[in-house]
Amino acid sequence: MQVFLGIIFHFIGGFASGSFYMPYKKVKGWHWENYWIVGGFFSWLIVPPLAAWLTIPDFAEIISRTPREPIHWTMLFGVLWGVGGLTYGLGVRFLGMSLGNSVVLGFCSAFGALVPSVYYNFFPASGKTTFTDLITTTWGRIILGGIMLCLLGIFICGRAGVMKEKELSEEQKKKSVAEFSLVKGLIVAIISGILSACFNFGIEAGKPMAEAAVAAGFNPLYQNNVIYITLLWGGLATNFLWCMILNVRNRSFGDYTDAKTPLLKNYLFSALAGTTWFLQFFFYGMGESKLGNGASSWILHMAFIILVANAWGVLLKEWKGVTTKTRFTFITGIVTIILSVILVGYGNYLK
């Protein structure tokens, strides 16, 4: 029953993450940096403390009593993850919901699942899986095989993107994805995928705060909410700095008060997008409390995001006009990623 609940929570979180960009498409007359940072304030500054207050009212005291080192590491990983989140938005902007999410989250899945085991190989901790465990046990080798299969799925999806670019005219590409650019998109998506995995590392670094919340008698289901406060501060700092730079460069500060645009709707849709993005973390924490913060939780969460994002991509007709061969190639990539998730899950089941 616990495993089933964990899967349900991860699905809800994956649905939120795979869907959050949709409200941004309703924003009219604003530059990208404007709606991104408005949504970001809700994702990283407004909603996380509210969620923590509702579930762990003493979160501020728990953070204040936590040693500096875990706080610093959590915030550092938050900054790195912030760069990943920033480039995630650019990746979707240049590649579309389907291809952008598949590349970004594929890399994020692999690195987020693998790197913690390497860390614990050098800094062992009770109950944590090391890289040695992965290569010397049957279940570990199955998990590694799943991670490699995930990377293969990313490659196939990328190949489909190349085929799509060759087949469609500029007009068709712009119609399906307004700013489609395969090269720029793949570069930022790969960077995003690698750095976005730092969110998982930040959760590991902030575990003393979560453990303190549980020890204080709060529901373990919501223990990660106290970690998100410091982890997401780092993400806010990175994104705020870059968006302000873009505001200066593009002279887009005026968007925030431009009466010629539907200001109320723009703010509401940006707030909705930001809040929806945070919900992925909220439900990831609930799923992780049931399944543990190992490779299975991370890969499962990423897979649901990929599935939901690609469903949106199909509804938005991002692959309309391509040949059957290209569409089949892309579907093959998605199926490969899904199989990799099943393989990782099976490995953890054997463990």
Coordinates of C-alpha atoms in Angstrom, one line a residue, residues 17-337:
S17 CA 5.6 19.5 -13.5
G18 CA 4.6 18.3 -17.0
S19 CA 1.8 20.8 -17.1
F20 CA 3.1 23.9 -15.4
Y21 CA 4.3 25.6 -18.6
M22 CA 0.8 25.6 -20.1
P23 CA -0.5 28.7 -18.3
Y24 CA 2.5 30.6 -19.6
K25 CA 1.2 30.1 -23.1
K26 CA -1.8 32.2 -22.1
V27 CA 0.4 35.2 -21.3
K28 CA 0.2 37.9 -23.9
G29 CA 2.5 40.8 -24.8
W30 CA 5.3 40.0 -22.2
H31 CA 8.9 39.0 -22.8
W32 CA 9.9 35.5 -21.6
E33 CA 11.9 36.9 -18.6
N34 CA 8.9 38.8 -17.3
Y35 CA 6.4 36.0 -17.0
W36 CA 9.2 33.5 -15.9
I37 CA 10.2 35.6 -12.9
V38 CA 6.7 36.5 -11.9
G39 CA 5.9 32.8 -11.9
G40 CA 9.2 32.1 -10.1
F41 CA 8.2 34.3 -7.2
F42 CA 5.3 32.0 -6.5
S43 CA 7.4 28.9 -7.2
W44 CA 10.3 29.7 -4.9
L45 CA 9.3 32.5 -2.5
I46 CA 5.6 32.7 -1.8
V47 CA 4.1 29.2 -2.0
P48 CA 6.9 27.2 -0.3
P49 CA 6.7 29.0 3.1
L50 CA 2.9 28.8 2.9
A51 CA 3.0 25.0 2.3
A52 CA 5.6 24.6 5.1
W53 CA 3.5 26.7 7.5
L54 CA 0.4 24.6 6.8
T55 CA 2.2 21.3 7.3
I56 CA 5.2 22.1 9.6
P57 CA 4.3 25.3 11.5
D58 CA 7.7 25.4 13.4
F59 CA 9.7 25.3 10.1
A60 CA 11.5 28.6 10.9
E61 CA 12.7 27.3 14.3
I62 CA 13.8 24.0 12.8
I63 CA 15.9 25.9 10.1
S64 CA 17.4 28.2 12.7
R65 CA 18.5 25.2 14.8
T66 CA 20.1 23.4 11.9
P67 CA 23.9 23.5 11.6
R68 CA 25.3 25.9 9.0
E69 CA 26.9 23.2 6.8
P70 CA 23.7 21.4 5.7
I71 CA 22.1 24.8 5.1
H72 CA 25.0 26.0 3.0
W73 CA 25.1 22.8 0.9
T74 CA 21.3 22.8 0.4
M75 CA 21.4 26.4 -0.8
L76 CA 24.4 25.8 -3.1
F77 CA 22.6 22.9 -4.7
G78 CA 19.6 25.2 -5.0
V79 CA 21.6 27.7 -6.9
L80 CA 22.9 25.1 -9.3
W81 CA 19.4 23.7 -9.7
G82 CA 18.2 27.2 -10.3
V83 CA 20.5 27.4 -13.4
G84 CA 19.0 24.1 -14.4
G85 CA 15.5 25.4 -14.0
L86 CA 16.3 28.5 -15.9
T87 CA 17.7 26.7 -18.8
Y88 CA 14.8 24.2 -18.6
G89 CA 12.4 27.1 -19.5
L90 CA 14.7 28.0 -22.4
G91 CA 14.9 24.3 -23.5
V92 CA 11.1 24.1 -23.7
R93 CA 11.0 27.5 -25.4
F94 CA 13.3 26.3 -28.2
L95 CA 12.4 22.7 -28.5
G96 CA 8.7 22.5 -27.5
M97 CA 7.0 20.6 -24.7
S98 CA 7.7 17.1 -26.1
L99 CA 11.3 17.2 -27.2
G100 CA 12.4 19.7 -24.7
N101 CA 11.1 17.8 -21.7
S102 CA 12.3 14.5 -23.0
V103 CA 15.9 15.7 -23.4
V104 CA 16.0 17.8 -20.2
L105 CA 14.3 15.2 -17.9
G106 CA 16.1 12.3 -19.4
F107 CA 19.5 13.7 -18.5
C108 CA 18.0 14.8 -15.1
S109 CA 16.8 11.3 -14.5
A110 CA 20.1 9.7 -15.2
F111 CA 22.3 12.1 -13.2
G112 CA 19.9 12.5 -10.3
A113 CA 19.7 8.7 -9.9
L114 CA 23.4 8.0 -10.4
V115 CA 25.4 10.8 -8.8
P116 CA 24.2 10.3 -5.2
S117 CA 25.5 6.7 -5.3
V118 CA 28.9 8.0 -6.3
Y119 CA 28.9 10.5 -3.4
Y120 CA 28.0 7.8 -0.9
N121 CA 30.9 5.7 -2.2
F122 CA 33.2 8.3 -0.8
F123 CA 31.1 9.4 2.1
P124 CA 29.2 6.3 3.3
A125 CA 26.0 6.7 5.2
S126 CA 23.7 4.1 6.8
G127 CA 20.9 3.0 4.4
K128 CA 22.3 4.8 1.4
T129 CA 23.2 3.0 -1.9
T130 CA 26.8 3.4 -3.1
F131 CA 28.1 3.1 -6.6
T132 CA 29.9 -0.1 -5.5
D133 CA 26.6 -1.5 -4.5
L134 CA 25.3 -0.8 -8.0
I135 CA 28.1 -2.6 -9.8
T136 CA 28.5 -5.6 -7.5
T137 CA 24.9 -6.6 -7.0
T138 CA 22.3 -8.0 -9.3
W139 CA 19.7 -5.4 -8.4
G140 CA 22.4 -2.7 -8.7
R141 CA 23.4 -3.8 -12.2
I142 CA 19.7 -3.8 -13.2
I143 CA 19.4 -0.2 -12.0
L144 CA 22.6 0.8 -14.0
G145 CA 21.1 -0.9 -17.0
G146 CA 18.0 1.1 -16.6
I147 CA 20.0 4.4 -16.4
M148 CA 21.9 3.5 -19.6
L149 CA 18.6 2.7 -21.3
C150 CA 17.3 6.1 -20.2
L151 CA 20.3 7.8 -21.9
L152 CA 19.6 5.7 -25.1
G153 CA 16.0 7.0 -25.0
I154 CA 17.3 10.5 -24.8
F155 CA 19.5 9.9 -27.8
I156 CA 16.6 8.5 -29.9
C157 CA 14.4 11.5 -28.9
G158 CA 17.2 13.9 -30.0
R159 CA 17.5 12.0 -33.3
A160 CA 13.8 12.5 -33.8
G161 CA 14.4 16.2 -33.3
V162 CA 17.1 16.3 -35.9
M163 CA 14.7 14.5 -38.3
K164 CA 11.9 16.9 -37.5
E165 CA 14.1 20.0 -38.2
K166 CA 15.1 18.6 -41.7
E167 CA 11.5 17.7 -42.7
L168 CA 9.6 20.8 -41.7
S169 CA 9.8 24.2 -43.3
E170 CA 10.6 27.2 -41.2
E171 CA 6.9 28.2 -41.3
Q172 CA 5.8 24.8 -40.0
K173 CA 8.4 24.8 -37.3
K174 CA 7.4 28.2 -36.0
K175 CA 3.8 27.2 -36.1
S176 CA 4.3 24.2 -33.8
V177 CA 7.0 25.8 -31.6
A178 CA 7.3 29.6 -32.1
E179 CA 11.0 29.8 -31.4
F180 CA 12.2 26.4 -32.5
S181 CA 16.0 26.0 -32.6
L182 CA 17.4 22.5 -32.4
V183 CA 21.0 23.4 -31.7
K184 CA 20.4 26.1 -29.1
G185 CA 17.6 23.9 -27.6
L186 CA 19.8 20.8 -27.3
I187 CA 22.6 22.8 -25.7
V188 CA 20.5 24.4 -23.0
A189 CA 18.5 21.2 -22.5
I190 CA 21.6 19.1 -21.8
I191 CA 22.9 21.8 -19.4
S192 CA 19.5 22.0 -17.7
G193 CA 19.2 18.2 -17.4
I194 CA 22.5 17.8 -15.7
L195 CA 22.1 20.8 -13.3
S196 CA 18.4 20.1 -12.5
A197 CA 19.6 16.9 -10.9
C198 CA 21.1 19.1 -8.2
F199 CA 17.5 19.3 -6.7
N200 CA 17.8 15.7 -5.7
F201 CA 21.3 16.4 -4.2
G202 CA 19.8 19.4 -2.3
I203 CA 17.2 17.1 -0.7
E204 CA 19.9 14.8 0.4
A205 CA 22.0 17.7 1.9
G206 CA 18.9 19.1 3.7
K207 CA 17.9 15.8 5.3
P208 CA 18.9 16.9 8.8
M209 CA 16.1 19.5 8.6
A210 CA 13.5 16.9 7.5
E211 CA 14.7 14.5 10.3
A212 CA 14.3 17.3 12.8
A213 CA 10.8 17.9 11.6
V214 CA 9.9 14.2 12.1
A215 CA 11.6 14.1 15.5
A216 CA 9.5 17.1 16.5
G217 CA 6.4 15.1 15.9
F218 CA 5.3 16.4 12.5
N219 CA 3.9 14.1 9.8
P220 CA 6.8 12.4 7.9
L221 CA 4.6 12.7 4.7
Y222 CA 5.5 16.5 4.6
Q223 CA 9.0 16.4 6.0
N224 CA 10.6 17.7 2.8
N225 CA 8.6 21.0 3.0
V226 CA 11.1 22.4 5.4
I227 CA 14.0 21.6 3.1
Y228 CA 12.3 23.4 0.2
I229 CA 12.5 26.7 2.0
T230 CA 16.3 26.9 1.8
L231 CA 16.7 24.8 -1.4
L232 CA 14.3 27.1 -3.4
W233 CA 16.0 30.3 -2.1
G234 CA 19.0 29.3 -4.2
G235 CA 16.8 28.7 -7.2
L236 CA 15.2 32.1 -6.8
A237 CA 18.6 33.9 -6.6
T238 CA 19.8 32.4 -9.8
N239 CA 16.6 33.1 -11.8
F240 CA 16.0 36.5 -10.4
L241 CA 19.5 37.7 -11.3
W242 CA 19.3 36.4 -14.9
C243 CA 15.8 37.7 -15.5
M244 CA 16.8 41.2 -14.3
I245 CA 19.8 41.1 -16.7
L246 CA 17.4 40.2 -19.5
N247 CA 15.0 43.0 -18.4
V248 CA 17.9 45.5 -18.8
R249 CA 19.2 44.0 -22.0
N250 CA 15.7 43.8 -23.7
R251 CA 14.4 46.9 -22.0
S252 CA 11.4 44.9 -20.9
F253 CA 10.8 46.4 -17.4
G254 CA 7.9 48.2 -18.9
D255 CA 6.0 44.9 -19.4
Y256 CA 5.1 44.7 -15.7
T257 CA 2.9 47.8 -16.0
D258 CA 2.1 48.0 -19.7
A259 CA -1.6 48.7 -19.8
K260 CA -1.7 47.7 -23.5
T261 CA -1.3 44.1 -22.3
P262 CA -3.9 42.1 -20.3
L263 CA -2.0 42.7 -17.1
L264 CA -4.4 41.0 -14.7
K265 CA -4.6 37.8 -16.8
N266 CA -0.8 37.8 -17.3
Y267 CA -0.1 38.0 -13.6
L268 CA -2.8 35.4 -12.8
F269 CA -1.5 32.9 -15.4
S270 CA 2.1 33.5 -14.4
A271 CA 1.1 32.9 -10.7
L272 CA -0.8 29.8 -11.7
A273 CA 2.2 28.4 -13.6
G274 CA 4.5 29.1 -10.7
T275 CA 2.2 27.6 -8.1
T276 CA 1.7 24.5 -10.3
W277 CA 5.5 24.1 -10.6
F278 CA 5.9 24.1 -6.8
L279 CA 3.2 21.4 -6.5
Q280 CA 5.7 19.0 -8.2
F281 CA 8.0 19.4 -5.3
F282 CA 5.2 19.1 -2.7
F283 CA 4.0 15.8 -4.1
Y284 CA 7.5 14.6 -4.8
G285 CA 8.2 15.0 -1.1
M286 CA 5.1 12.9 -0.3
G287 CA 6.1 10.2 -2.8
E288 CA 9.7 10.2 -1.5
S289 CA 8.5 9.7 2.1
K290 CA 6.8 6.5 0.9
L291 CA 9.5 5.1 -1.5
G292 CA 12.7 6.7 -0.2
N293 CA 14.9 9.3 -2.0
G294 CA 16.7 6.7 -4.0
A295 CA 17.0 6.1 -7.8
S296 CA 13.4 4.6 -8.0
S297 CA 11.8 7.8 -6.6
W298 CA 13.7 10.1 -8.8
I299 CA 13.4 8.1 -12.0
L300 CA 9.7 7.4 -11.4
H301 CA 9.0 11.1 -10.8
M302 CA 10.9 12.1 -14.0
A303 CA 9.2 9.5 -16.1
F304 CA 5.7 10.8 -15.2
I305 CA 6.8 14.3 -16.1
I306 CA 8.0 13.1 -19.5
L307 CA 4.8 11.2 -20.1
V308 CA 2.6 14.2 -19.2
A309 CA 4.7 16.7 -21.1
N310 CA 4.6 14.6 -24.2
A311 CA 0.8 14.2 -23.9
W312 CA 0.7 18.0 -24.0
G313 CA 3.1 18.1 -26.9
V314 CA 0.7 15.8 -28.9
L315 CA -2.3 18.0 -28.0
L316 CA -0.4 21.1 -29.1
K317 CA 0.4 19.4 -32.4
E318 CA 4.1 19.9 -32.0
W319 CA 4.8 16.9 -34.2
K320 CA 2.2 17.7 -36.9
G321 CA 3.5 17.5 -40.4
V322 CA 6.4 15.2 -39.8
T323 CA 6.8 11.8 -41.5
T324 CA 5.6 8.5 -40.0
K325 CA 9.3 7.5 -39.6
T326 CA 10.1 10.6 -37.5
R327 CA 7.0 10.2 -35.4
F328 CA 7.8 6.5 -34.9
T329 CA 11.4 7.4 -33.9
F330 CA 10.2 9.9 -31.3
I331 CA 7.7 7.4 -29.9
T332 CA 10.4 4.8 -29.8
G333 CA 12.5 7.2 -27.7
I334 CA 9.7 7.8 -25.2
V335 CA 9.0 4.0 -24.9
T336 CA 12.7 3.4 -24.3
I337 CA 12.6 6.0 -21.5

